């Protein structure tokens, strides 16, 4: 399994597969043509990239990434025969309109990409790729703290890397809470996280206060993402509000140290990496269960570690979080990462906190019969069987019913 640095990336919202991925793809293509006598470049978006690219601002991020290079972005309705629902074809032309270079890229989710026909150049870091493999490794090597496994296999700067991204996530919440604006696009949604935080502060009931605080923080991140601001994939942009919400809550109101929070953040990322390795985190591939469900597993596992629960309880939290998002469709209205995405991040942050409480208070009485590896397999099979209209195409679900 690959480094956590490939899961945790910073980039422009509103979509890791539709903005960060294409941005990185363009940069890779530019590196391949920098010595060629280029006249122009043509980029064709296919599958979900074409169907929701306007709402995700995919064409805008491509133009920005190419800079001064003349480029034309085309949206193709071709769906058959694609290796992945997020496909980009890039062609560089010379002075006589001859093709100098042609490459097909797949934006596979979480900002990651593959070049069709080329081997994955990213090295494997971990000698296991499942939660059971992690558990076996720790038992064999008499390791009690899962964070020690991360230290063993990652680069020496992994703590500082994670801390920097976590602090960036916290800053996003803080700055977004101060904004009172209309989010970009045709939906004309008003940002409400700032108003919600005032409601949370005024709440007398402690349960209501906690729910409103988690909601405010999740909304703040998701609204920043909708604006196209820099966010951290956790594990995607569309689900970027869940993990920061629960960890900022612990930081702000339970006063956990940044050291402990960073370790919990990276442990949650390790758990989430099992999902990416064995199923996927792309809504276009497996539905929103792969995004929000993965983010919820990430968040709940982080909370379990933060509160010093056992490895079995960390697994319990992650499994419960994913299990109850199975079958969740990806149906963004008008292709914008706003409805139902922003509200869904808030619901998932509350759900993640509940999954952590389940692991803390129920697991001592009964061993869970469904393993985390089981639920990852179920998520993959469920997502594969979902109709394509319900996987980030804006052709089904709420996107079909609601017209804005």
Coordinates of C-alpha atoms in Angstrom, one line a residue, residues 61-347:
X61 CA -9.0 24.7 -13.7
X62 CA -7.5 23.2 -16.9
X63 CA -7.2 26.6 -18.5
X64 CA -5.6 28.0 -15.3
X65 CA -3.1 25.0 -15.2
X66 CA -2.0 25.5 -18.8
X67 CA -1.3 29.2 -18.2
X68 CA -0.1 30.8 -21.5
X69 CA -0.3 27.6 -23.5
X70 CA -3.1 27.8 -26.1
X71 CA -5.7 25.2 -25.1
X72 CA -9.2 24.2 -26.1
X73 CA -11.4 22.1 -23.7
X74 CA -14.0 19.9 -25.3
X75 CA -16.9 18.1 -23.5
X76 CA -17.7 14.7 -25.1
X77 CA -20.9 12.7 -24.5
X78 CA -19.0 9.4 -25.3
X79 CA -19.6 7.0 -22.4
X80 CA -19.0 3.6 -23.9
X81 CA -15.6 1.9 -23.7
X82 CA -14.1 4.1 -21.0
X83 CA -11.6 2.5 -18.7
X84 CA -12.7 4.9 -15.9
X85 CA -15.7 7.3 -15.6
X86 CA -13.2 10.2 -15.2
X87 CA -11.3 10.2 -18.4
X88 CA -9.2 13.0 -20.0
X89 CA -7.7 12.9 -23.5
X90 CA -4.9 15.4 -24.2
X91 CA -3.4 16.0 -27.6
X92 CA -0.5 18.4 -28.3
X93 CA -0.3 19.8 -31.9
X94 CA 2.7 21.2 -33.7
X95 CA 2.9 24.2 -36.2
X96 CA 1.4 22.1 -39.0
X97 CA -1.3 20.7 -36.8
X98 CA 0.5 17.4 -36.6
X99 CA 0.1 15.4 -33.4
X100 CA 3.3 15.7 -31.3
X101 CA 2.0 13.9 -28.2
X102 CA -1.3 12.2 -27.2
X103 CA -2.1 10.8 -23.8
X104 CA -5.2 9.5 -22.0
X105 CA -5.4 10.1 -18.3
X106 CA -7.7 8.7 -15.6
X107 CA -8.6 10.9 -12.6
X108 CA -9.2 8.1 -10.2
X109 CA -10.3 10.0 -7.1
X110 CA -8.8 11.9 -4.2
X111 CA -6.6 13.9 -6.6
X112 CA -4.8 10.9 -7.8
X113 CA -4.4 10.0 -11.5
X114 CA -3.1 7.3 -13.8
X115 CA -1.8 7.4 -17.4
X116 CA -3.5 4.9 -19.5
X117 CA -1.0 2.3 -20.8
X118 CA 1.7 3.2 -18.3
X119 CA 2.6 1.4 -15.1
X120 CA 2.0 3.0 -11.8
X121 CA 5.3 4.6 -10.8
X122 CA 4.3 5.1 -7.1
X123 CA 6.2 2.8 -4.8
X124 CA 4.6 0.6 -2.2
X125 CA 5.3 1.7 1.3
X126 CA 3.3 -0.6 3.6
X127 CA 3.7 -4.5 3.4
X128 CA 0.0 -5.0 4.0
X129 CA -3.2 -3.5 2.4
X130 CA -6.0 -4.6 4.7
X131 CA -7.0 -4.0 8.3
X132 CA -6.4 -7.6 9.0
X133 CA -2.9 -7.3 7.6
X134 CA -2.3 -4.3 9.9
X135 CA -3.5 -6.3 12.9
X136 CA -1.3 -9.3 12.0
X137 CA 1.7 -7.1 11.5
X138 CA 1.3 -5.4 14.9
X139 CA 0.8 -8.8 16.7
X140 CA 3.8 -10.3 15.0
X141 CA 6.0 -7.4 15.8
X142 CA 4.6 -6.8 19.3
X143 CA 3.5 -3.2 18.4
X144 CA 0.7 -1.7 20.6
X145 CA 0.4 1.7 19.1
X146 CA -0.8 1.9 15.5
X147 CA 0.9 5.2 15.0
X148 CA 4.3 3.4 15.5
X149 CA 3.5 1.5 12.3
X150 CA 3.1 4.8 10.4
X151 CA 6.4 6.0 11.8
X152 CA 8.1 2.8 10.7
X153 CA 7.1 2.9 7.0
X154 CA 6.6 6.6 6.2
X155 CA 9.3 9.2 5.6
X156 CA 10.7 11.0 8.6
X157 CA 8.7 14.1 7.9
X158 CA 5.3 12.4 7.9
X159 CA 4.3 14.0 11.3
X160 CA 5.1 17.5 10.0
X161 CA 3.4 16.7 6.7
X162 CA 0.2 15.7 8.5
X163 CA 0.4 18.5 11.0
X164 CA 0.7 21.1 8.2
X165 CA -2.4 19.7 6.4
X166 CA -4.4 19.5 9.6
X167 CA -3.6 23.1 10.5
X168 CA -4.5 24.1 6.9
X169 CA -7.9 22.4 7.4
X170 CA -8.4 24.3 10.7
X171 CA -7.5 27.6 9.0
X172 CA -10.1 26.8 6.3
X173 CA -12.8 26.4 8.9
X174 CA -11.8 29.6 10.7
X175 CA -11.7 31.8 7.6
X176 CA -14.8 30.4 6.1
X177 CA -16.9 31.0 9.2
X178 CA -16.2 34.7 8.7
X179 CA -17.7 34.8 5.2
X180 CA -21.2 35.7 4.3
X181 CA -21.6 35.3 0.6
X182 CA -23.4 33.6 -2.3
X183 CA -21.6 30.5 -3.4
X184 CA -20.5 30.3 -7.1
X185 CA -22.8 28.8 -9.7
X186 CA -26.4 28.8 -10.8
X187 CA -27.8 27.4 -7.5
X188 CA -27.2 30.7 -5.7
X189 CA -26.8 29.1 -2.3
X190 CA -26.1 31.4 0.5
X191 CA -23.2 30.5 2.8
X192 CA -24.6 29.8 6.3
X193 CA -21.8 28.4 8.4
X194 CA -21.2 31.8 10.1
X195 CA -24.8 32.1 11.1
X196 CA -24.8 28.5 12.3
X197 CA -21.8 29.0 14.6
X198 CA -23.7 31.9 16.4
X199 CA -26.6 29.5 16.9
X200 CA -24.2 26.9 18.3
X201 CA -22.7 29.4 20.7
X202 CA -26.1 30.4 22.0
X203 CA -27.5 26.8 22.4
X204 CA -28.2 25.9 26.0
X205 CA -28.6 22.1 25.6
X206 CA -25.1 20.5 25.4
X207 CA -26.2 17.9 22.9
X208 CA -27.7 20.5 20.6
X209 CA -24.5 22.7 21.0
X210 CA -22.2 19.8 20.0
X211 CA -24.4 18.9 16.9
X212 CA -24.5 22.5 15.8
X213 CA -20.8 23.0 16.3
X214 CA -19.9 19.9 14.3
X215 CA -22.4 21.1 11.6
X216 CA -21.0 24.6 11.5
X217 CA -17.4 23.4 11.0
X218 CA -18.4 20.9 8.3
X219 CA -20.4 23.5 6.5
X220 CA -17.5 26.0 6.7
X221 CA -15.1 23.6 5.0
X222 CA -17.6 22.5 2.4
X223 CA -18.6 26.1 1.6
X224 CA -14.9 26.9 1.1
X225 CA -14.6 23.9 -1.2
X226 CA -17.6 25.1 -3.2
X227 CA -15.9 28.5 -3.7
X228 CA -12.9 26.7 -5.2
X229 CA -10.6 27.5 -2.3
X230 CA -7.7 25.4 -1.3
X231 CA -8.8 22.3 0.7
X232 CA -7.3 19.1 1.9
X233 CA -8.5 15.8 0.4
X234 CA -9.9 13.8 3.3
X235 CA -10.0 11.7 1.3
X236 CA -11.7 13.8 -1.4
X237 CA -12.8 17.5 -1.8
X238 CA -16.5 16.6 -1.9
X239 CA -16.1 14.9 1.5
X240 CA -13.5 17.3 2.9
X241 CA -15.6 18.7 5.6
X242 CA -16.1 15.6 7.7
X243 CA -12.6 14.9 9.2
X244 CA -11.7 18.6 9.9
X245 CA -15.0 19.1 11.6
X246 CA -14.6 16.4 14.2
X247 CA -10.9 17.1 14.9
X248 CA -11.4 20.9 15.1
X249 CA -14.2 20.3 17.5
X250 CA -11.8 18.2 19.7
X251 CA -9.1 20.8 19.4
X252 CA -11.4 23.8 20.1
X253 CA -13.6 22.4 22.8
X254 CA -11.8 19.5 24.4
X255 CA -8.4 21.1 24.0
X256 CA -6.4 18.1 22.7
X257 CA -2.9 19.0 21.7
X258 CA -1.8 19.3 18.1
X259 CA 0.6 16.4 18.6
X260 CA -2.1 14.0 19.6
X261 CA -4.5 15.4 17.0
X262 CA -1.9 15.0 14.2
X263 CA -1.2 11.4 15.2
X264 CA -5.0 10.6 15.3
X265 CA -5.4 12.3 11.9
X266 CA -2.7 10.1 10.3
X267 CA -4.1 7.0 11.9
X268 CA -7.5 7.8 10.5
X269 CA -5.8 8.3 7.1
X270 CA -4.1 4.9 7.3
X271 CA -7.5 3.3 7.9
X272 CA -9.0 5.2 5.0
X273 CA -6.1 4.1 2.8
X274 CA -7.4 0.6 3.0
X275 CA -10.6 1.7 1.4
X276 CA -8.7 3.5 -1.4
X277 CA -6.5 0.4 -2.0
X278 CA -9.3 -2.2 -2.0
X279 CA -12.3 -0.3 -3.4
X280 CA -11.9 3.4 -4.2
X281 CA -12.8 6.9 -3.1
X282 CA -14.3 8.2 -6.3
X283 CA -18.0 9.1 -6.4
X284 CA -17.9 8.7 -10.2
X285 CA -16.7 5.1 -9.7
X286 CA -18.6 3.9 -6.6
X287 CA -21.1 6.6 -5.6
X288 CA -21.0 8.9 -2.6
X289 CA -20.6 6.0 -0.2
X290 CA -17.0 6.0 -1.5
X291 CA -16.5 9.6 -0.6
X292 CA -18.7 10.4 2.5
X293 CA -18.5 6.8 3.7
X294 CA -14.7 6.8 3.5
X295 CA -14.5 10.3 5.2
X296 CA -16.7 9.1 8.0
X297 CA -14.5 6.0 8.5
X298 CA -11.5 8.2 8.5
X299 CA -13.0 10.6 11.1
X300 CA -14.4 8.0 13.4
X301 CA -11.1 6.0 13.4
X302 CA -9.3 9.3 14.2
X303 CA -11.6 10.0 17.1
X304 CA -11.2 6.4 18.5
X305 CA -7.4 6.8 18.4
X306 CA -7.6 10.3 19.9
X307 CA -9.6 9.0 22.8
X308 CA -7.1 6.1 23.4
X309 CA -9.4 3.2 22.3
X310 CA -8.0 -0.1 21.3
X311 CA -7.1 -1.2 17.8
X312 CA -10.2 -3.4 17.8
X313 CA -12.3 -0.4 18.8
X314 CA -10.7 1.7 16.0
X315 CA -11.8 -0.9 13.5
X316 CA -15.3 -1.1 15.0
X317 CA -15.7 2.7 14.6
X318 CA -14.5 2.7 11.0
X319 CA -16.7 -0.2 10.1
X320 CA -19.8 1.2 11.7
X321 CA -19.2 4.5 10.0
X322 CA -19.0 3.0 6.5
X323 CA -21.7 0.4 7.0
X324 CA -24.5 2.9 7.4
X325 CA -23.6 4.8 4.3
X326 CA -23.6 1.8 2.0
X327 CA -25.6 2.5 -1.2
X328 CA -25.3 6.3 -0.9
X329 CA -25.6 7.8 -4.3
X330 CA -23.6 10.6 -5.9
X331 CA -26.2 12.9 -7.4
X332 CA -25.0 16.6 -7.3
X333 CA -27.7 19.0 -8.5
X334 CA -26.6 20.8 -11.7
X335 CA -23.2 19.2 -11.2
X336 CA -22.2 21.5 -8.3
X337 CA -20.6 20.2 -5.2
X338 CA -23.3 21.9 -3.1
X339 CA -26.6 20.1 -3.1
X340 CA -26.7 17.6 -1.3
X341 CA -22.9 17.6 -0.7
X342 CA -22.6 20.4 1.9
X343 CA -25.4 19.2 4.1
X344 CA -24.2 15.6 3.6
X345 CA -20.7 16.6 5.1
X346 CA -22.4 17.9 8.2
X347 CA -24.6 14.8 8.6

